N, C-alpha and C. Protein backbone atom coordinates (compact mmCIF):
# COMPACT_ATOMS: atom_id res chain seq x y z
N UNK A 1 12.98 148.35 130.73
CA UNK A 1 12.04 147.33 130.30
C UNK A 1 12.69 145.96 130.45
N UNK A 2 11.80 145.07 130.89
CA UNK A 2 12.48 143.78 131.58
C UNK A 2 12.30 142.99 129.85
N UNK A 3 13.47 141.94 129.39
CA UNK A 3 13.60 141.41 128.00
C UNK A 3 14.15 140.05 127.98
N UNK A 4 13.57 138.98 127.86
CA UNK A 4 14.10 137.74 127.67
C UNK A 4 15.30 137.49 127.36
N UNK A 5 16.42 137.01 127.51
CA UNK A 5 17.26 136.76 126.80
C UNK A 5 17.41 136.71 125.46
N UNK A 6 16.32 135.79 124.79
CA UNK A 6 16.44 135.70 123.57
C UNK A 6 16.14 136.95 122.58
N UNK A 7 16.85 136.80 121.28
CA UNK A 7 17.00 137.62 120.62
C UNK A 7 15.00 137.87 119.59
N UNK A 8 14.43 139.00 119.86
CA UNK A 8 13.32 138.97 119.13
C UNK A 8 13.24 138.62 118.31
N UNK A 9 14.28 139.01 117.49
CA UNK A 9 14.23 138.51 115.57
C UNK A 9 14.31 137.53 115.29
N UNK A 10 15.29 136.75 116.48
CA UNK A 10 14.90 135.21 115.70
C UNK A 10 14.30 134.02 116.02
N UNK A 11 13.52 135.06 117.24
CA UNK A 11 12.21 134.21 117.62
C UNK A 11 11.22 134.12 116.72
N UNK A 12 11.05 135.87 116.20
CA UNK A 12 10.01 136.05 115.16
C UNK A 12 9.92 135.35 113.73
N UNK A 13 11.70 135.35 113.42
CA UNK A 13 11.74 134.40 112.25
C UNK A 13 11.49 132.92 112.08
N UNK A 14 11.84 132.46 112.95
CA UNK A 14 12.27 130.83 113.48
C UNK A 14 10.73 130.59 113.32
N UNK A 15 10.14 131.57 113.78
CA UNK A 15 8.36 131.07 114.58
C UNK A 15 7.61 130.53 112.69
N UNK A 16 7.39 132.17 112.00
CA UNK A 16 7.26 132.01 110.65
C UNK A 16 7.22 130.90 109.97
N UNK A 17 8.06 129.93 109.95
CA UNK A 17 7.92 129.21 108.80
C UNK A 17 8.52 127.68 109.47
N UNK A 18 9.54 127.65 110.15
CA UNK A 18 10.84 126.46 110.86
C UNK A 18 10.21 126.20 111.79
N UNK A 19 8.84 126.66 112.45
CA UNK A 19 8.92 125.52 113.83
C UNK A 19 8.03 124.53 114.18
N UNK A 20 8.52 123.62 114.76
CA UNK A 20 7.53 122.40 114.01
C UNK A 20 6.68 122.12 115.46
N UNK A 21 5.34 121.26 115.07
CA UNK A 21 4.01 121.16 115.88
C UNK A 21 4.72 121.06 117.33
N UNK A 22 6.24 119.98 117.49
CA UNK A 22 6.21 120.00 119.13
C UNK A 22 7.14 121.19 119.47
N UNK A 23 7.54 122.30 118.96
CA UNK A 23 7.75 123.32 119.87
C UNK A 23 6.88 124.70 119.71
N UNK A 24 5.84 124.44 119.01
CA UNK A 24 4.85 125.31 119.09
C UNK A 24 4.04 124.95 120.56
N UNK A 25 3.68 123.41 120.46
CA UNK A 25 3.01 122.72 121.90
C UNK A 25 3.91 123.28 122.89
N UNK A 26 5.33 123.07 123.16
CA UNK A 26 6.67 123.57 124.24
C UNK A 26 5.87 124.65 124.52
N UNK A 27 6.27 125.80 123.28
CA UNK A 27 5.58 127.56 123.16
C UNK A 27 4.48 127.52 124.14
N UNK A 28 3.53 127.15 123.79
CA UNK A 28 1.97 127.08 124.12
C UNK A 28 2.05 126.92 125.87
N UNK A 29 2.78 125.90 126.35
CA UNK A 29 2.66 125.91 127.63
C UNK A 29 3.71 127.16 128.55
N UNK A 30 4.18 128.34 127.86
CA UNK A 30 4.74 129.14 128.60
C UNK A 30 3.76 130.04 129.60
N UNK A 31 4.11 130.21 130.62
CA UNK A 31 3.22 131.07 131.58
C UNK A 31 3.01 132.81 130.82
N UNK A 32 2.03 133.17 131.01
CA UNK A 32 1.78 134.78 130.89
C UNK A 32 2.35 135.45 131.52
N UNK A 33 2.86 136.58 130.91
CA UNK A 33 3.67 137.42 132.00
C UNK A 33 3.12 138.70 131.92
N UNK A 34 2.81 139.17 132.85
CA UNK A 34 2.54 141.28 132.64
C UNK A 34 3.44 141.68 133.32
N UNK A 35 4.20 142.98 132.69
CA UNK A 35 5.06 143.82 133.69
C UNK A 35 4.44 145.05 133.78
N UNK A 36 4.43 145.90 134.90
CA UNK A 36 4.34 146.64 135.26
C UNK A 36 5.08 147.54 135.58
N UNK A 37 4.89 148.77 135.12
CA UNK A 37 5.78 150.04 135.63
C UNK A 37 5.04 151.07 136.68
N UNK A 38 5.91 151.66 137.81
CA UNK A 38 5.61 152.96 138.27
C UNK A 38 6.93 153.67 138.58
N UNK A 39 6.57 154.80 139.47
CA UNK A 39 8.54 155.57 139.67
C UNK A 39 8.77 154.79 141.00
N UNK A 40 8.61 153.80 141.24
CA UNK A 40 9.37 152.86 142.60
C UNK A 40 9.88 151.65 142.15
N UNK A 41 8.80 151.33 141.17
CA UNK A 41 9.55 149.24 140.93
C UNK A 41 8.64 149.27 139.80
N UNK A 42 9.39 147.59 139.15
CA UNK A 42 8.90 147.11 138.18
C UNK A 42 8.14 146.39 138.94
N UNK A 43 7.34 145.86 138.33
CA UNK A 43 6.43 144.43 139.16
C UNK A 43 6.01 143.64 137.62
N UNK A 44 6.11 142.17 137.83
CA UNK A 44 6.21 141.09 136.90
C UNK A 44 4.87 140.02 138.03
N UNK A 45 3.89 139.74 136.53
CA UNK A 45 3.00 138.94 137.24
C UNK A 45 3.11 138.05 136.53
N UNK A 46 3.37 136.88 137.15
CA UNK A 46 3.65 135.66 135.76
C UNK A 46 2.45 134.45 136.86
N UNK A 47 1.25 134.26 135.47
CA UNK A 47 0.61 133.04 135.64
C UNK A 47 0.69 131.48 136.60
N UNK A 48 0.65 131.01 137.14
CA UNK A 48 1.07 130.20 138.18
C UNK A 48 -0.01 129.08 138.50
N UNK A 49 -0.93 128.78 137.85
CA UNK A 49 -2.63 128.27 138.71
C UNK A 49 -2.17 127.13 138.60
N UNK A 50 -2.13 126.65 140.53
CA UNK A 50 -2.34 124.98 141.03
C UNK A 50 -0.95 125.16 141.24
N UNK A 51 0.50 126.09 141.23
CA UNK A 51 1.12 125.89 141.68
C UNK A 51 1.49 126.00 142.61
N UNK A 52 2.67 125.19 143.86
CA UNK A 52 2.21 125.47 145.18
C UNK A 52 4.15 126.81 145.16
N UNK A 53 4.09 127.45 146.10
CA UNK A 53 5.76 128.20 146.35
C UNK A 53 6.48 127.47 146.35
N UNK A 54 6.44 126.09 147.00
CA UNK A 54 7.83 125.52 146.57
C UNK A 54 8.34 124.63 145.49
N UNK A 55 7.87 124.85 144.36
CA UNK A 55 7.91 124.46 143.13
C UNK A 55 8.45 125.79 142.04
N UNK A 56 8.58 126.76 142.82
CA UNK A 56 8.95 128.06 141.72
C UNK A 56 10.18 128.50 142.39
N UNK A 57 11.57 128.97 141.71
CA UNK A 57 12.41 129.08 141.97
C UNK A 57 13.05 130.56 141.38
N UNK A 58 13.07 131.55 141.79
CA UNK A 58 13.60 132.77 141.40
C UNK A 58 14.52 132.91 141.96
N UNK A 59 16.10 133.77 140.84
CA UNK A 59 16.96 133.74 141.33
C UNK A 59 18.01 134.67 140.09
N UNK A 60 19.44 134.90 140.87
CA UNK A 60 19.61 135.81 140.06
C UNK A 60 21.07 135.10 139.38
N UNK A 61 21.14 134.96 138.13
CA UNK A 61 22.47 134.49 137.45
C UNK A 61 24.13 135.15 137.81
N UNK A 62 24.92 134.50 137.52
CA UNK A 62 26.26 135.60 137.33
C UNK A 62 26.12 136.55 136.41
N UNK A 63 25.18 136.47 135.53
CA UNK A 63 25.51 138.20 135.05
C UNK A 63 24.32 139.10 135.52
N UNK A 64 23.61 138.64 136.36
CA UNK A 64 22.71 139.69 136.71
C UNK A 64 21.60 139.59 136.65
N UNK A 65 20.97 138.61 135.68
CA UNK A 65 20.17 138.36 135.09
C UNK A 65 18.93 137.82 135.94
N UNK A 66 17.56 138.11 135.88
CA UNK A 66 16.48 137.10 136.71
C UNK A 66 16.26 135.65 135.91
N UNK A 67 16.67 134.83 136.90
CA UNK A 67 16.02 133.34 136.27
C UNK A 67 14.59 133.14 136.84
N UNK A 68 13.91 132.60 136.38
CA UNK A 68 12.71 131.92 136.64
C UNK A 68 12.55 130.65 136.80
N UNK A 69 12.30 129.94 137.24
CA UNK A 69 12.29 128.38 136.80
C UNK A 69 10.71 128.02 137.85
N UNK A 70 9.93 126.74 136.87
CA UNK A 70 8.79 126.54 137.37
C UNK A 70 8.78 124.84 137.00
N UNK A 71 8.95 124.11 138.20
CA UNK A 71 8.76 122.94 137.75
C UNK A 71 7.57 121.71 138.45
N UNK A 72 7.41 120.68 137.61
CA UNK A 72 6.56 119.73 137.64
C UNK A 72 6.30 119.28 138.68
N UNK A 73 5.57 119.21 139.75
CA UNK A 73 6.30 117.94 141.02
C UNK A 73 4.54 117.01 141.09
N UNK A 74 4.04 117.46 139.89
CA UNK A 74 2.85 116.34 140.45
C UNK A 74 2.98 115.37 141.46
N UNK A 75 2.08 114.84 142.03
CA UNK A 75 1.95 113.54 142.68
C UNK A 75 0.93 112.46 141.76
N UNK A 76 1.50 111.10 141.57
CA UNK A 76 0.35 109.92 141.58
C UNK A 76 -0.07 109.33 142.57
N UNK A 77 -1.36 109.64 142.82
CA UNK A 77 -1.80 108.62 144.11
C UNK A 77 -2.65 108.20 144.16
N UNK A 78 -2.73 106.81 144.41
CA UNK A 78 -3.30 105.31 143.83
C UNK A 78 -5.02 105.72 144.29
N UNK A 79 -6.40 105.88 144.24
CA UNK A 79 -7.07 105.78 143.73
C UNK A 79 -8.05 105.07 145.15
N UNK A 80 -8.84 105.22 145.49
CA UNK A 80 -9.30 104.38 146.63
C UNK A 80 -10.24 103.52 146.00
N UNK A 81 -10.27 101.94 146.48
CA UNK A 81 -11.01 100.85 145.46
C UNK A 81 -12.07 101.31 145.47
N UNK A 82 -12.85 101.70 147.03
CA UNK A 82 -14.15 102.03 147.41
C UNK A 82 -14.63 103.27 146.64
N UNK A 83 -14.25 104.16 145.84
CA UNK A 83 -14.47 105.04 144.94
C UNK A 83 -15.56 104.65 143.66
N UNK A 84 -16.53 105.29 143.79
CA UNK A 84 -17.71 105.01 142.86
C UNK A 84 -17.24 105.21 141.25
N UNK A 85 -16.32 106.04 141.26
CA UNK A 85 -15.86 106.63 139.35
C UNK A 85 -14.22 106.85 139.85
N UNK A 86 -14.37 106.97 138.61
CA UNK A 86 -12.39 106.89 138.01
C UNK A 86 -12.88 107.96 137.32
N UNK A 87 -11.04 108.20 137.07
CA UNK A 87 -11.11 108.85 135.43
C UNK A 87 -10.97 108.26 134.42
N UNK A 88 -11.88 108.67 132.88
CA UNK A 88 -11.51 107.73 132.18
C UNK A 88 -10.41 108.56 131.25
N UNK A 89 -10.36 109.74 131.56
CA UNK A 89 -9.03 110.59 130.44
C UNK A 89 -8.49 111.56 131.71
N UNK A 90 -7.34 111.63 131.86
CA UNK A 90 -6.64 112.59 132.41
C UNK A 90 -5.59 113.53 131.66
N UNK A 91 -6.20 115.29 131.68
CA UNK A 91 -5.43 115.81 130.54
C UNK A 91 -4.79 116.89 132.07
N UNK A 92 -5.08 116.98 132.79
CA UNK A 92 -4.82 118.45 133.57
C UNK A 92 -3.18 117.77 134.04
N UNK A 93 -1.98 118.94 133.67
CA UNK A 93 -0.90 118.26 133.73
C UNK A 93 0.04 120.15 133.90
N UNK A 94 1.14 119.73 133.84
CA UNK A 94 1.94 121.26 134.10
C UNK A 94 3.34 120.73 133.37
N UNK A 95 3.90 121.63 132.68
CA UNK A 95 5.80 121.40 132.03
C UNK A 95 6.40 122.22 132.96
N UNK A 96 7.41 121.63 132.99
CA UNK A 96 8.35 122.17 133.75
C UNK A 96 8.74 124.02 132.88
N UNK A 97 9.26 124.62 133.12
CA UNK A 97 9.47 126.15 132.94
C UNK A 97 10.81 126.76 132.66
N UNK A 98 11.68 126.94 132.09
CA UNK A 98 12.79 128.55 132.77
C UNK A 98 12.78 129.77 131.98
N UNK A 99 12.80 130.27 131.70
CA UNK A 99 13.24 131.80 131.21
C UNK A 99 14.15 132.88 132.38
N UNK A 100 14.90 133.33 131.39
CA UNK A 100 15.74 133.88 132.03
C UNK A 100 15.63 135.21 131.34
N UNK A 101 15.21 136.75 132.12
CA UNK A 101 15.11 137.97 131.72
C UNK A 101 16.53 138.87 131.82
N UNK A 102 16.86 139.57 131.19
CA UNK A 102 17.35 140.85 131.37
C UNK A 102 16.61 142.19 131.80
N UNK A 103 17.23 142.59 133.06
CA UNK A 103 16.90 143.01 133.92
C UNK A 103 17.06 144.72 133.63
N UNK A 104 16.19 145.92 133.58
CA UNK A 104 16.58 147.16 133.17
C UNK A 104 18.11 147.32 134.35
N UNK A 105 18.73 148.47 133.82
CA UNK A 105 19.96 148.93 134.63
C UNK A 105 19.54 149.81 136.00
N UNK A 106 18.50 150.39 136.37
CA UNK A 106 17.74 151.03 137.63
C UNK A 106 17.23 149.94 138.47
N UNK A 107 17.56 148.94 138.24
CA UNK A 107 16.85 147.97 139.10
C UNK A 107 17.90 147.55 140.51
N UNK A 108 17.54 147.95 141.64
CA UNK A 108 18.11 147.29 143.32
C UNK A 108 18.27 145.99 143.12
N UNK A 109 19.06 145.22 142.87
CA UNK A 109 19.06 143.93 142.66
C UNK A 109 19.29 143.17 143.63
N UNK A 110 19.53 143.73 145.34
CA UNK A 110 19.69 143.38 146.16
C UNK A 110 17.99 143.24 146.99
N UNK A 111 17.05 143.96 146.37
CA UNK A 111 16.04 144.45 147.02
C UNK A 111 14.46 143.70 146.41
N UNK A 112 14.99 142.89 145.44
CA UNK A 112 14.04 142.16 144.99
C UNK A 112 13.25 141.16 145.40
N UNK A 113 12.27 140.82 145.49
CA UNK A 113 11.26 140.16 146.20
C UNK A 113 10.11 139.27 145.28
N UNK A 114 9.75 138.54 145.88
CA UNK A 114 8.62 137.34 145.13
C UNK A 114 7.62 136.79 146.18
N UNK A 115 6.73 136.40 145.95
CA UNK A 115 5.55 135.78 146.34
C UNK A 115 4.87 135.16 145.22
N UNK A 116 4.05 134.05 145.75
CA UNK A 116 2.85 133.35 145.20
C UNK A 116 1.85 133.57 145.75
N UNK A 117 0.20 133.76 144.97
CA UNK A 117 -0.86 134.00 146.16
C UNK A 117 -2.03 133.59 144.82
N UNK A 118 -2.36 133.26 145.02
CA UNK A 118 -4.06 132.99 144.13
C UNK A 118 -3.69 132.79 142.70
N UNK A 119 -2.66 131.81 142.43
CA UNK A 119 -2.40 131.40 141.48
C UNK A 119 -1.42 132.60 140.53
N UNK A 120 -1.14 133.13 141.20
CA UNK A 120 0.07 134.34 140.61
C UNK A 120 1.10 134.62 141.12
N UNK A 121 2.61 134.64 140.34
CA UNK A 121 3.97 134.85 140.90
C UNK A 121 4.41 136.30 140.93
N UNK A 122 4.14 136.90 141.51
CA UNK A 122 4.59 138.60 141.82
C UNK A 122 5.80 138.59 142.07
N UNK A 123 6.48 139.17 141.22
CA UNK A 123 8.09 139.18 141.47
C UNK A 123 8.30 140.96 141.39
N UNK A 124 8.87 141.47 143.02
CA UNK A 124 8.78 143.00 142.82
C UNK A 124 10.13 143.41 142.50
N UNK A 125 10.63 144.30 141.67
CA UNK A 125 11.68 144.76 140.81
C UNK A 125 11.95 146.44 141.42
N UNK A 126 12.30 146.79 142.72
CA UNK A 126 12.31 148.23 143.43
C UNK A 126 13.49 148.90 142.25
N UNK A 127 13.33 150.26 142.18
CA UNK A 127 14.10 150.81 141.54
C UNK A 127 14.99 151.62 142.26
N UNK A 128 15.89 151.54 141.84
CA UNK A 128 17.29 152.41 142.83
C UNK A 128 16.69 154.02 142.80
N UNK A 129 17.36 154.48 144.10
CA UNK A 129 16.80 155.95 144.67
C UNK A 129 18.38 156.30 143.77
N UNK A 130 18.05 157.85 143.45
CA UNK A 130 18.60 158.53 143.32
C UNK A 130 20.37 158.65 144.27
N UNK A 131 20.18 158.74 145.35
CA UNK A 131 21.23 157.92 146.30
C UNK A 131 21.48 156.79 146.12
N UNK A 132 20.91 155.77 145.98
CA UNK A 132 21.36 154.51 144.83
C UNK A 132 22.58 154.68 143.87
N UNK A 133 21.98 155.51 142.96
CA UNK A 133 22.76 155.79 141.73
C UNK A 133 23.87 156.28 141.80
N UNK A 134 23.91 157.43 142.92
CA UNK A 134 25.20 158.11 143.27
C UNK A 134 26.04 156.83 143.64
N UNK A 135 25.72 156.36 144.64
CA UNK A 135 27.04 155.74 145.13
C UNK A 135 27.34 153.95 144.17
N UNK A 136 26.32 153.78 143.38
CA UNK A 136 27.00 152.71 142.14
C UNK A 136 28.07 153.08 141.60
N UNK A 137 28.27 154.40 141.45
CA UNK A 137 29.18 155.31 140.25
C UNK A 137 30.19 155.09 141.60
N UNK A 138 31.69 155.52 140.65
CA UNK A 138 33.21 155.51 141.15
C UNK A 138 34.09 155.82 140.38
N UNK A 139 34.66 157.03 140.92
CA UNK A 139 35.86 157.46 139.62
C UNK A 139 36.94 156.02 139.72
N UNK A 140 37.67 155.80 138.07
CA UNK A 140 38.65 154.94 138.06
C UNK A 140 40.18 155.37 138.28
N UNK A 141 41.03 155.23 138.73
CA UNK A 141 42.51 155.80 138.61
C UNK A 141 42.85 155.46 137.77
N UNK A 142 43.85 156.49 137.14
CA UNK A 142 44.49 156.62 135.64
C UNK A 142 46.00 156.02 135.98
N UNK A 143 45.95 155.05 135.59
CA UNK A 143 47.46 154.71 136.18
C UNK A 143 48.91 154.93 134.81
């Protein structure tokens, strides 16, 4: 099972009672994630709408770990005079992103894969073959 870094309990506690209106707002803008299981791969669908691929950055830490990162790159661009209406409120906006998962121990970490397509980040998680597993393993010498 794929698991955030952070520790549950003291997300769950912290949340309870200590966290104040602007990191509930932070909270609020995290993307949705579904994971998926079968006997080949994990698959992770994380929310994405209006983002373009090269604004999302997947990748794997020194300890192994999947990073995520999703950031801002809006554009401002100035408005043509000849334009009949403006806006008079502009709320549609994006935060920048990271989370970083822990990754189950069956996972090919060489074999992992991502795409963007209709507003969704498919990140595929293949699971090691049985031949996989054999040859991870290595007796140690007893010196």
């Amino acid at each position: 099972m794929l698991f955030p870094v952070l520790n549950d309990w003291f997300d769950n506690d912290f949340s309870d009672g200590f966290m104040s209106s602007a990191l509930r707002r932070a909270n609020a803008t995290a993307p949705a994630v579904n994971v998926k299981e079968d006997n080949e791969k994990y698959t992770m669908e994380v929310a994405v709408p209006g983002i373009k691929k090269e604004y999302v950055r997947v990748s794997l830490d020194a300890d192994g770990n999947l990073e995520l990162a999703i950031e801002n790159k809006l554009e401002h661009k100035e408005e043509e005079p000849k334009k009949k209406e403006h806006y008079l409120r502009r709320e549609f906006s994006y935060s920048n992103y990271q989370q970083t998962y822990t990754l189950p121990d069956d996972v090919d970490k060489s074999r992992i894969a991502a795409r963007v397509a209709d507003g969704i980040l498919t990140i595929t998680l293949p699971k090691m073959t049985k031949e996989d597993e054999k040859k991870s393993g290595r007796a140690i010498e007893i010196k």
